Short mmCIF file of C-alpha atoms in Angstrom, two decimals:
data_model
loop_
_atom_site.label_atom_id
_atom_site.label_comp_id
_atom_site.label_asym_id
_atom_site.label_seq_id
_atom_site.Cartn_x
_atom_site.Cartn_y
_atom_site.Cartn_z
CA MET A 1 19.35 53.70 237.50
CA LYS A 2 18.32 51.77 240.67
CA HIS A 3 18.88 47.89 240.72
CA TYR A 4 16.85 45.22 242.01
CA VAL A 5 18.57 41.92 242.97
CA GLY A 6 16.69 38.44 243.33
CA LEU A 7 18.57 35.85 245.02
CA ASP A 8 17.28 31.91 244.63
CA VAL A 9 19.51 30.47 247.42
CA SER A 10 20.52 26.70 247.76
CA GLN A 11 23.04 25.14 249.57
CA ARG A 12 25.69 25.33 246.76
CA GLU A 13 25.17 27.92 244.35
CA THR A 14 22.77 30.69 244.53
CA ALA A 15 20.91 31.98 241.23
CA VAL A 16 21.38 35.83 240.98
CA CYS A 17 19.37 38.39 238.78
CA VAL A 18 19.35 42.08 238.48
CA VAL A 19 16.87 44.21 236.96
CA ASP A 20 16.61 47.85 236.63
CA ASP A 21 13.62 49.82 237.33
CA THR A 22 12.18 49.38 233.95
CA GLY A 23 12.50 45.69 234.80
CA ARG A 24 14.66 45.21 232.05
CA ARG A 25 17.48 42.49 233.08
CA VAL A 26 21.06 43.84 233.60
CA PHE A 27 22.46 40.22 234.68
CA GLU A 28 21.72 36.91 235.51
CA GLY A 29 24.27 34.37 236.78
CA ARG A 30 25.22 32.35 239.96
CA ALA A 31 27.27 32.76 242.68
CA LYS A 32 28.66 30.35 245.37
CA SER A 33 25.91 30.58 248.20
CA ASN A 34 28.42 32.37 250.73
CA PRO A 35 27.93 35.88 251.85
CA ARG A 36 31.53 36.49 250.68
CA ALA A 37 31.13 35.49 247.17
CA LEU A 38 27.66 37.46 247.33
CA ALA A 39 29.42 40.53 248.65
CA GLU A 40 32.08 40.39 245.86
CA LEU A 41 29.42 39.73 242.87
CA ILE A 42 26.35 42.23 243.70
CA PRO A 43 28.41 45.57 243.86
CA ARG A 44 30.03 44.47 240.63
CA LYS A 45 26.81 43.75 238.41
CA ALA A 46 24.40 45.97 240.52
CA PRO A 47 26.29 49.02 241.88
CA PHE A 48 22.93 50.79 242.26
CA ALA A 49 21.05 48.16 244.32
CA GLU A 50 18.03 49.59 246.10
CA ARG A 51 16.82 46.29 247.35
CA ILE A 52 18.44 42.60 247.17
CA GLY A 53 15.54 40.41 248.11
CA PHE A 54 15.45 36.33 248.71
CA GLU A 55 13.05 33.95 250.50
CA THR A 56 12.61 33.74 254.07
CA GLY A 57 13.84 30.28 255.36
CA ALA A 58 16.28 27.92 256.90
CA MET A 59 18.43 28.48 254.21
CA SER A 60 18.88 32.33 254.14
CA SER A 61 18.68 33.52 257.94
CA TRP A 62 22.72 33.52 258.11
CA LEU A 63 22.99 35.10 254.60
CA TRP A 64 20.39 37.90 255.59
CA HIS A 65 22.24 38.89 258.81
CA GLU A 66 25.68 38.77 256.81
CA LEU A 67 24.80 40.67 253.95
CA LYS A 68 22.84 43.43 256.30
CA ARG A 69 26.09 43.78 258.44
CA ILE A 70 27.75 44.98 255.40
CA ASP A 71 25.13 47.50 254.41
CA LEU A 72 23.65 45.72 251.39
CA PRO A 73 19.92 46.83 251.12
CA VAL A 74 18.73 43.08 251.66
CA VAL A 75 14.96 41.97 252.09
CA GLY A 76 12.82 38.92 252.77
CA ILE A 77 9.96 37.74 251.06
CA ASP A 78 7.75 35.36 253.10
CA VAL A 79 8.19 32.68 251.61
CA ARG A 80 4.60 31.72 250.97
CA HIS A 81 3.97 34.93 249.25
CA ALA A 82 7.01 34.25 246.80
CA LYS A 83 5.38 30.42 246.20
CA ALA A 84 2.16 31.71 245.46
CA ALA A 85 3.36 34.66 242.96
CA LEU A 86 6.29 32.56 241.51
CA SER A 87 4.27 29.58 240.65
CA VAL A 88 2.56 31.10 237.94
CA ARG A 89 5.48 30.90 235.85
CA MET A 90 5.84 28.59 232.98
CA ASN A 91 9.29 27.44 233.63
CA LYS A 92 10.48 26.38 236.94
CA SER A 93 14.06 26.93 237.15
CA ASP A 94 16.58 28.94 239.87
CA GLU A 95 17.16 31.61 237.41
CA ASN A 96 13.54 32.27 236.80
CA ASN A 97 12.65 32.08 240.30
CA ALA A 98 15.98 34.75 240.99
CA ARG A 99 14.34 36.67 238.30
CA GLY A 100 10.82 36.80 239.84
CA LEU A 101 12.41 37.70 243.10
CA ALA A 102 14.13 41.07 241.55
CA GLU A 103 10.74 41.83 240.03
CA LEU A 104 8.90 41.06 243.57
CA VAL A 105 11.38 43.62 245.28
CA ARG A 106 11.00 45.63 242.11
CA ILE A 107 7.43 46.56 242.56
CA GLY A 108 8.11 46.38 246.32
CA TRP A 109 6.39 42.87 247.52
CA ASP A 110 8.84 42.74 250.04
CA ASP A 111 6.88 45.39 252.03
CA VAL A 112 3.66 43.51 253.01
CA PRO A 113 2.36 44.53 256.06
CA GLY A 114 2.22 41.58 258.77
CA SER A 115 4.05 38.91 256.58
CA GLY A 116 6.22 38.67 259.77
CA VAL A 117 9.53 38.54 257.46
CA ALA A 118 11.28 40.73 259.86
CA SER A 119 10.98 38.28 262.74
CA ALA A 120 11.76 35.31 260.26
CA PHE A 121 15.45 36.43 260.58
CA ALA A 122 15.82 37.17 263.94
CA VAL A 123 18.27 35.77 266.35
CA PRO A 124 16.62 33.94 268.81
CA SER A 125 17.53 35.44 272.07
CA GLY A 126 20.61 34.33 274.07
CA GLN A 127 21.83 33.05 270.50
CA SER A 128 25.08 34.06 269.74
CA ARG A 129 26.43 35.37 266.32
CA ASP A 130 29.88 34.04 266.80
CA TRP A 131 29.33 32.19 263.78
CA ILE A 132 29.66 35.10 261.30
CA SER A 133 32.52 35.11 259.45
CA LEU A 134 33.27 38.37 257.08
CA PRO A 135 35.45 40.84 259.08
CA GLN A 136 33.72 43.88 259.95
CA GLN A 137 34.76 46.83 258.06
CA ALA A 138 36.08 50.05 260.12
CA GLY A 139 33.67 52.99 259.61
#
């Protein structure tokens, strides 16, 4: 069974929703908005994570790099596309946004051609990645 994870990232906490390949909710909760907390939570709640999606933006670039570095299958969803898709939901909340993002990666909306998602997480040339804090795993 595949799992799809949606993360609604804010400064202190991240709303997390995990759905299976049929769209059934497997987990819904919150974690601290730091890579270590999410790296511990996701494998426990979504051991078969196929994709972990969250919106591109200032709050998410560092998180994307950290989670990608430890081989979690993270994908970015263009913030404009996510906003358009999530705006049709009746009840706006972080939990509902996380659920919507999980559904978007489940149906493949993270693969929109020309969305510029990959470049949204690029480290500008000449910039250092010294700020990355998770220890690298030997492999």
